[in-house]
XYZ file of N, CA and C in Angstrom:
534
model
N 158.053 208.389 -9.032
C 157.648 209.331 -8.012
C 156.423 210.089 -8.517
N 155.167 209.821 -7.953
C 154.118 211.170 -8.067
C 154.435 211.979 -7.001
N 154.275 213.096 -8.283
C 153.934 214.610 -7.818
C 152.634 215.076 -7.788
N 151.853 215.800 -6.827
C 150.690 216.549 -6.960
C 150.756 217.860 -6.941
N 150.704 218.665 -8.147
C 150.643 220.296 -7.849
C 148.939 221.245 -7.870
N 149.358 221.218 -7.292
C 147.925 222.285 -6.984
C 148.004 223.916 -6.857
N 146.894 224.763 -7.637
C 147.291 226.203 -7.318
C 146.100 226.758 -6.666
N 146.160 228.096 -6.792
C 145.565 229.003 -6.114
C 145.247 230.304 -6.842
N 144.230 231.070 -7.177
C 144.638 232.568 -7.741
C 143.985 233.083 -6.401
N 145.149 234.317 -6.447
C 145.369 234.901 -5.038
C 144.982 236.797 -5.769
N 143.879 237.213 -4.756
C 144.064 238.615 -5.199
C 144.059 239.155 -4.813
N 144.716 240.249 -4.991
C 145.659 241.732 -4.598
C 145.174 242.132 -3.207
N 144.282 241.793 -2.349
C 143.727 242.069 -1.557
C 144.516 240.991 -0.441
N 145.074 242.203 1.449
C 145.880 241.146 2.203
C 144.627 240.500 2.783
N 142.952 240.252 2.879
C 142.553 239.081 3.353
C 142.627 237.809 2.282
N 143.129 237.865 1.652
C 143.271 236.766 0.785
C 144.216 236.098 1.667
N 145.234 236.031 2.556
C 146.224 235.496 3.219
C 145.452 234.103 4.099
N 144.646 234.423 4.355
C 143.572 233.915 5.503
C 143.133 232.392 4.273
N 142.505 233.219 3.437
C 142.159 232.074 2.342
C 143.228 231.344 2.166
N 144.039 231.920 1.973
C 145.495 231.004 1.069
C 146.005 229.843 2.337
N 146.082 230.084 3.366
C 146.255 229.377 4.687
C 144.911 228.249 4.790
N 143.887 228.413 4.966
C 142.596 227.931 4.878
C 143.154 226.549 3.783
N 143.471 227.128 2.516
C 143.359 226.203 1.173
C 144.723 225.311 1.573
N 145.256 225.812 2.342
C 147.052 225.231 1.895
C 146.500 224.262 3.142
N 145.569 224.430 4.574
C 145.265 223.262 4.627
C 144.427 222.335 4.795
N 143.740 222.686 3.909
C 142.782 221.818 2.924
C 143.078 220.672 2.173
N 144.262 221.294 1.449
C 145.281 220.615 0.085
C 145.940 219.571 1.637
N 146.827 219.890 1.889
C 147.290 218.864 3.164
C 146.110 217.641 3.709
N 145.122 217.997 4.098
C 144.523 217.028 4.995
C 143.623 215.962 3.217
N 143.755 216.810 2.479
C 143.724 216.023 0.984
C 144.589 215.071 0.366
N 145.652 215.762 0.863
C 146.815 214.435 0.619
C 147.015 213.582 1.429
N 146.619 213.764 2.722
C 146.786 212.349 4.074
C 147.914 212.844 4.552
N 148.270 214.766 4.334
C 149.212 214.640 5.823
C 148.582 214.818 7.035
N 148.717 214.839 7.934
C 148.641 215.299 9.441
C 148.600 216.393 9.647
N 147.594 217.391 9.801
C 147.693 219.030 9.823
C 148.073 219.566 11.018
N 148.648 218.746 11.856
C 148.984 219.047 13.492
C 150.694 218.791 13.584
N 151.129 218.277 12.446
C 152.481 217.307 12.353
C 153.536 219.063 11.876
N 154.189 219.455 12.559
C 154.945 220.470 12.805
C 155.820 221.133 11.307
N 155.990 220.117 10.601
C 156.248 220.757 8.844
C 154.508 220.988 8.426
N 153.847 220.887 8.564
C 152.584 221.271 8.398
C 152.492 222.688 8.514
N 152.445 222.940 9.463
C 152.341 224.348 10.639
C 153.013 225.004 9.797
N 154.327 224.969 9.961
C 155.568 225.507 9.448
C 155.051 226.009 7.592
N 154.560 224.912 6.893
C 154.517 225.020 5.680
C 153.463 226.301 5.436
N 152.556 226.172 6.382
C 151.228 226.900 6.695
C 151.784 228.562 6.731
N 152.456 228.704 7.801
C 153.181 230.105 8.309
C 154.187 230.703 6.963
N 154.442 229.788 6.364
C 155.430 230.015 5.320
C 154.763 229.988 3.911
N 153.445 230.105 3.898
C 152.651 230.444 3.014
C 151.918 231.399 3.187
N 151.957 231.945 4.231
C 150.922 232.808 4.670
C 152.214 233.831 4.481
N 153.252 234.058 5.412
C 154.241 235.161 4.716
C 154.822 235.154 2.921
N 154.615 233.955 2.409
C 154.803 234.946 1.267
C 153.938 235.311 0.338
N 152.455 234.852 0.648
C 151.453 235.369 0.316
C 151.169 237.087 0.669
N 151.591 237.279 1.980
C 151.386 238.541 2.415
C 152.219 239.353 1.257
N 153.710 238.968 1.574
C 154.476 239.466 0.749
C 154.216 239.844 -0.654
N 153.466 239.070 -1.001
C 153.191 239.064 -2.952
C 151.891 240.159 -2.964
N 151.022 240.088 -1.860
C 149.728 241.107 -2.196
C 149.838 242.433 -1.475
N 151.231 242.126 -0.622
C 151.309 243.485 -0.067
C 152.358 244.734 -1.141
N 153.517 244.180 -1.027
C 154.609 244.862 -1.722
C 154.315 244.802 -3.265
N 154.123 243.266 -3.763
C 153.709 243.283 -5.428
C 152.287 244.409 -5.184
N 151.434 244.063 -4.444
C 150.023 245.030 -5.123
C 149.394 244.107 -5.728
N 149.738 243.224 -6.578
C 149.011 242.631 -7.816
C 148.266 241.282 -7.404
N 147.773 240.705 -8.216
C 147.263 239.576 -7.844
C 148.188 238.226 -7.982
N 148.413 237.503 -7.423
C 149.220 236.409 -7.539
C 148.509 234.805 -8.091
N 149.690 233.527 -8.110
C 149.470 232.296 -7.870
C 150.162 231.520 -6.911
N 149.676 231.106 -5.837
C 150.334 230.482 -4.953
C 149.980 228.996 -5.333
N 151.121 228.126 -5.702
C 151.440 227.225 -6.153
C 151.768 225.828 -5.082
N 151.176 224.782 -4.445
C 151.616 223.650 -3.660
C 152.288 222.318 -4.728
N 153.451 221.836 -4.250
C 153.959 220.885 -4.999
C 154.432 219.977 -3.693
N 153.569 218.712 -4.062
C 153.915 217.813 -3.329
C 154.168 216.502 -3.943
N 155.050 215.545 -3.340
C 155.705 214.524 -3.518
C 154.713 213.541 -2.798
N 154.213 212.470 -3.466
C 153.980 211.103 -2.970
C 154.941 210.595 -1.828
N 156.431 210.906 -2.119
C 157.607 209.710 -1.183
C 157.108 211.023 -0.237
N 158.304 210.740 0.479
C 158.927 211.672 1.623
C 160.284 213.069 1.307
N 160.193 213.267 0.218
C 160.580 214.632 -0.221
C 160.090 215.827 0.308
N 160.452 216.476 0.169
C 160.190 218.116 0.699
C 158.843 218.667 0.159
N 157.990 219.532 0.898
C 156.768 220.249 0.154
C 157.555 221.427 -0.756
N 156.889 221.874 -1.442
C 157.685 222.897 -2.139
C 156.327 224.090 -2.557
N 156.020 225.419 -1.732
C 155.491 226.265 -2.231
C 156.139 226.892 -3.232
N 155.104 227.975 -4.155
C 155.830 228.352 -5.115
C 154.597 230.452 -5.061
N 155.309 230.900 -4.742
C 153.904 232.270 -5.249
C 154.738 233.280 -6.434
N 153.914 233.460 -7.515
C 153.798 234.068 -8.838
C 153.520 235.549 -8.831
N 154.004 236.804 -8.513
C 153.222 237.628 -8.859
C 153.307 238.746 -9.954
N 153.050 239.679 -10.254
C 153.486 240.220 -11.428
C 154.264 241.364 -10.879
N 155.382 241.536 -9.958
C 156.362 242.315 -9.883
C 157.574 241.649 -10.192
N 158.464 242.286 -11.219
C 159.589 242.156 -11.066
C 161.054 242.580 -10.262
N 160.057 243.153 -9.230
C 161.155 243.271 -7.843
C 161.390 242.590 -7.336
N 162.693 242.603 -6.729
C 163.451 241.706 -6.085
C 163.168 241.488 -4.693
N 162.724 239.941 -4.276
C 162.795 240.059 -2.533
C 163.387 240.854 -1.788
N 163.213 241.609 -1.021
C 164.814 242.213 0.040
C 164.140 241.941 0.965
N 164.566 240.593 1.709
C 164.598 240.739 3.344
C 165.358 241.616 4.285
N 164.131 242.215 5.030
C 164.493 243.323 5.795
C 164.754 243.486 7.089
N 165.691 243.815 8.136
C 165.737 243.380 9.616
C 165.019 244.639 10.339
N 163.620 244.265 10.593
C 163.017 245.103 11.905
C 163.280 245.399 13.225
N 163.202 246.033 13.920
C 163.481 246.798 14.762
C 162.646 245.692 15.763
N 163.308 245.676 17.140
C 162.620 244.475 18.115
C 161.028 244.873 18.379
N 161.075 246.075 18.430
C 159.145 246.555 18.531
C 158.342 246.376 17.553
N 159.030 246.267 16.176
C 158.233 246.630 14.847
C 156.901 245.345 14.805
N 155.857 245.701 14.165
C 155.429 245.064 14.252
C 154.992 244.259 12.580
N 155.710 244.868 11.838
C 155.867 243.774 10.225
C 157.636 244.018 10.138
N 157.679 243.085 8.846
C 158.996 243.235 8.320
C 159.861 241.886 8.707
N 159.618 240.797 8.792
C 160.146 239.609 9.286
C 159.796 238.889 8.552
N 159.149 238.845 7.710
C 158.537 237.725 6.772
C 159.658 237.151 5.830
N 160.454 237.599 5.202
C 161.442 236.564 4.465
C 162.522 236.475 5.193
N 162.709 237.070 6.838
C 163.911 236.651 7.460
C 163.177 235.402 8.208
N 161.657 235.310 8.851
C 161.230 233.981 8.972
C 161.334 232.669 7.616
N 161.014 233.020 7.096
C 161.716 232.166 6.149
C 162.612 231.803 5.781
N 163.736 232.485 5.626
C 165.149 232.231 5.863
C 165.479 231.299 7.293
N 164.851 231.062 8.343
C 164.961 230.583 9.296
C 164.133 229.206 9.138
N 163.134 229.166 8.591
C 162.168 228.373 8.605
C 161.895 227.356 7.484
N 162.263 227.256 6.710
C 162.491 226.966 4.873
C 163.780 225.998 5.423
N 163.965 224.693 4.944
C 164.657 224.199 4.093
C 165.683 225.127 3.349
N 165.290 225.797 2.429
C 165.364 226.020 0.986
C 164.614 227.560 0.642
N 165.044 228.302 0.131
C 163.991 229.003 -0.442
C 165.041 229.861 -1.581
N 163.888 230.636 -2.804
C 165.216 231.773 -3.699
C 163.849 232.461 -4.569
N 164.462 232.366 -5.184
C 163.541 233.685 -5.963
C 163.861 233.683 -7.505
N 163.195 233.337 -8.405
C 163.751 234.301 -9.857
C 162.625 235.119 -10.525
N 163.491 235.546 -11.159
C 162.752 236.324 -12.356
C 161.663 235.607 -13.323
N 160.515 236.112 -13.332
C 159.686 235.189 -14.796
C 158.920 236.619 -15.345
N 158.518 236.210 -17.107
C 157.860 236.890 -17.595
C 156.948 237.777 -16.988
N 156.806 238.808 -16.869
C 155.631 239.865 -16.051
C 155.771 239.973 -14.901
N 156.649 239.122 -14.157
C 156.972 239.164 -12.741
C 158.341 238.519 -12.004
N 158.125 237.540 -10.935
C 159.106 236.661 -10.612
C 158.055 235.768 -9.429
N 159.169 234.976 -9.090
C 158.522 233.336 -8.219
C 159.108 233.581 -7.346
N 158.592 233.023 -6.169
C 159.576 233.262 -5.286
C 158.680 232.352 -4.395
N 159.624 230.977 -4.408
C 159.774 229.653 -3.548
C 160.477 228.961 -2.292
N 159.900 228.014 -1.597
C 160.850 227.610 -0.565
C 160.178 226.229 -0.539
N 160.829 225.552 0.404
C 160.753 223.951 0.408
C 160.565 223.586 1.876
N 159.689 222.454 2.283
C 160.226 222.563 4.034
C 160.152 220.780 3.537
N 160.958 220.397 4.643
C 161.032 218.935 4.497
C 160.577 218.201 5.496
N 159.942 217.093 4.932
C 159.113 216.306 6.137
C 159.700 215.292 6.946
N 160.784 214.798 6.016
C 161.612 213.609 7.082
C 162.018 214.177 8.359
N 162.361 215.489 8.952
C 162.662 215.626 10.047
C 161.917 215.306 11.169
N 160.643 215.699 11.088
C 159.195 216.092 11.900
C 158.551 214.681 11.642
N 158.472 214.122 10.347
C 157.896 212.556 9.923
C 157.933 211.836 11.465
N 159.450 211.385 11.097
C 159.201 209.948 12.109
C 159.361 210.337 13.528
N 159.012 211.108 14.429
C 158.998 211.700 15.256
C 159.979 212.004 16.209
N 161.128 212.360 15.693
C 162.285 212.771 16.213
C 161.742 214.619 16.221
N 163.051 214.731 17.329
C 162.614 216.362 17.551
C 163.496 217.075 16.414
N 162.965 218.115 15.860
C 163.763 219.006 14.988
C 165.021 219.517 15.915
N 165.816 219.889 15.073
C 166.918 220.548 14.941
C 166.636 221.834 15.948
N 167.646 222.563 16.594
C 167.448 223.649 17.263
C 167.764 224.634 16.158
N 166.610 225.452 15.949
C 166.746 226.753 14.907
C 167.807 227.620 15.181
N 168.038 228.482 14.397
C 169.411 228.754 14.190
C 168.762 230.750 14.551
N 169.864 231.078 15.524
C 169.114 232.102 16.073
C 169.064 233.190 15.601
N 168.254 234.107 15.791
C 167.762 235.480 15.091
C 168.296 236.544 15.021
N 169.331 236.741 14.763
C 169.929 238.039 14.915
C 169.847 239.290 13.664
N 169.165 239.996 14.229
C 168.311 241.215 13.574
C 169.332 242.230 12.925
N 170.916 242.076 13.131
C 171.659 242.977 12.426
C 172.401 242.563 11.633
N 172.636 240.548 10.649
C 173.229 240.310 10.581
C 172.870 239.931 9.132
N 173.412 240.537 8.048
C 172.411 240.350 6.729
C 172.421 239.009 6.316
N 171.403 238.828 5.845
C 170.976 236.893 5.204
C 172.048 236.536 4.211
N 172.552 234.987 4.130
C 173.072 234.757 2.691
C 172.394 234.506 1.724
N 172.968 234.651 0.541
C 172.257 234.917 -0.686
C 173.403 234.280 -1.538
N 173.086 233.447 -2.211
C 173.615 233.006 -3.935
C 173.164 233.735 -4.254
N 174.271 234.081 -5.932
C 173.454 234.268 -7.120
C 174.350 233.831 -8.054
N 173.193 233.618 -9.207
C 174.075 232.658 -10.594
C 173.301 233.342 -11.463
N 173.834 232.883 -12.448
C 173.807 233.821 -13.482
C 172.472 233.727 -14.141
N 171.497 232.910 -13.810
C 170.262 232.815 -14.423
C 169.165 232.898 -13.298
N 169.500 233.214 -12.067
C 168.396 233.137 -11.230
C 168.990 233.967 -9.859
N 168.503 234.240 -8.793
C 168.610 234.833 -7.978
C 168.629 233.923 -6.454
N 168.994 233.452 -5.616
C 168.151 232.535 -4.605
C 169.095 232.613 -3.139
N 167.899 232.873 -2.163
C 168.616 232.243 -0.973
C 168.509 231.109 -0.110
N 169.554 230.870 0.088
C 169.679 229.104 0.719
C 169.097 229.232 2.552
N 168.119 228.452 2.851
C 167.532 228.692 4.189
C 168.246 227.303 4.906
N 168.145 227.202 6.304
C 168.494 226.492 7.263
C 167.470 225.327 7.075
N 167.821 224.407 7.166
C 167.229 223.679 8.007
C 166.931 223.255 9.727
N 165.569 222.488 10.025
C 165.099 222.451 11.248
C 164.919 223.650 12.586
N 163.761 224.102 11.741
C 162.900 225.366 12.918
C 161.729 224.542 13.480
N 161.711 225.386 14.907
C 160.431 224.804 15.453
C 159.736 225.488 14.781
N 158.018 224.527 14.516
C 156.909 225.086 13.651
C 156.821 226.419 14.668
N 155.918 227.167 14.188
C 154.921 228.042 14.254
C 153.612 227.490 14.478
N 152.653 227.579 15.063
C 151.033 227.418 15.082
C 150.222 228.584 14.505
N 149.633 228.559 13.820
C 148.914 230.194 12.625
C 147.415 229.399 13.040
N 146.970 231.325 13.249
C 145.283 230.539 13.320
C 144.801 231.648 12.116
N 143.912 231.168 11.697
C 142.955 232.007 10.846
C 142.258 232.849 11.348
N 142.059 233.905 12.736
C 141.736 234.561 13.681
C 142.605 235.598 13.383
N 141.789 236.757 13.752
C 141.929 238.277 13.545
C 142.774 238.895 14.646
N 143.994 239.200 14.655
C 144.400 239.654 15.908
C 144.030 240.635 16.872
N 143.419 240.813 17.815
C 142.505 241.722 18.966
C 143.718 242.160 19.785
């Protein structure tokens, strides 16, 4: 199996989000996926929230990390930053207009968790392409309910929460909201 990993240094600044989206699909139409193909999108939106996440709440500068598989395995982002705080996905209020970003992910992810590393922590998710691949329709996402706290593992060496599979993508533009 080849793997291709590719990074990013991401800094402390939230227009960097725009870049990090831009690059993530760049890296895609580099590898011969389909940047229109709905784990695309999805992977896109789900880099862009935890990019936000890492330059907003960390402050610091990050590495947003792409790991991709040659077969048909899962993409796997990865972002680095130098806080050692813990994710807390948070449930916003139906007007709010932030605060959804790791409960979209939790919805949207395969896969996702979090640990601890030297100077900071990681905090990853996975989306998988066989669903969206051979052109069957995804899965009906699993619905949103804003009062109902996320599950969460934890083991004794890492921290992580387990996401759903099959959300409809998202479409993200690199455009300024007016």
């Amino acid at each position: 199996m080849q793997v291709v990993q590719e990074q990013l240094a991401v800094a402390a600044d939230p227009a960097e989000v725009g870049r990090a989206r831009r690059w993530v699909r760049g890296r895609l139409l580099d590898l011969g996926a389909d940047p229109a193909a709905g784990y695309a999108e999805t992977l896109v939106l789900l880099v862009s929230e935890l990019v936000t996440n890492a330059v907003v709440h960390a402050g610091s500068p990050a590495v947003l990390r792409l790991v991709w598989s040659r077969d048909e395995g899962p993409v796997r982002v990865e972002v680095a930053d130098a806080s050692g705080t813990a994710p807390q996905p948070r449930h916003a209020c139906p007007g709010a207009t932030s605060g959804r970003g790791l409960e979209l992910v939790e919805l949207l992810a395969a896969r996702w968790g979090w640990c601890p590393k030297a100077g900071g922590k990681l905090v990853w998710c996975e989306v998988d392409r066989t669903d969206l691949v051979d052109g069957t329709a995804p899965r009906e996402p699993a619905p949103l309910l804003l009062d109902r706290p996320l599950d969460r593992v934890q083991t004794a060496d890492s921290r992580s929460s387990q996401g759903r599979n099959g959300s409809q993508p998202f479409r993200i533009s690199d455009e300024p909201l007016t």
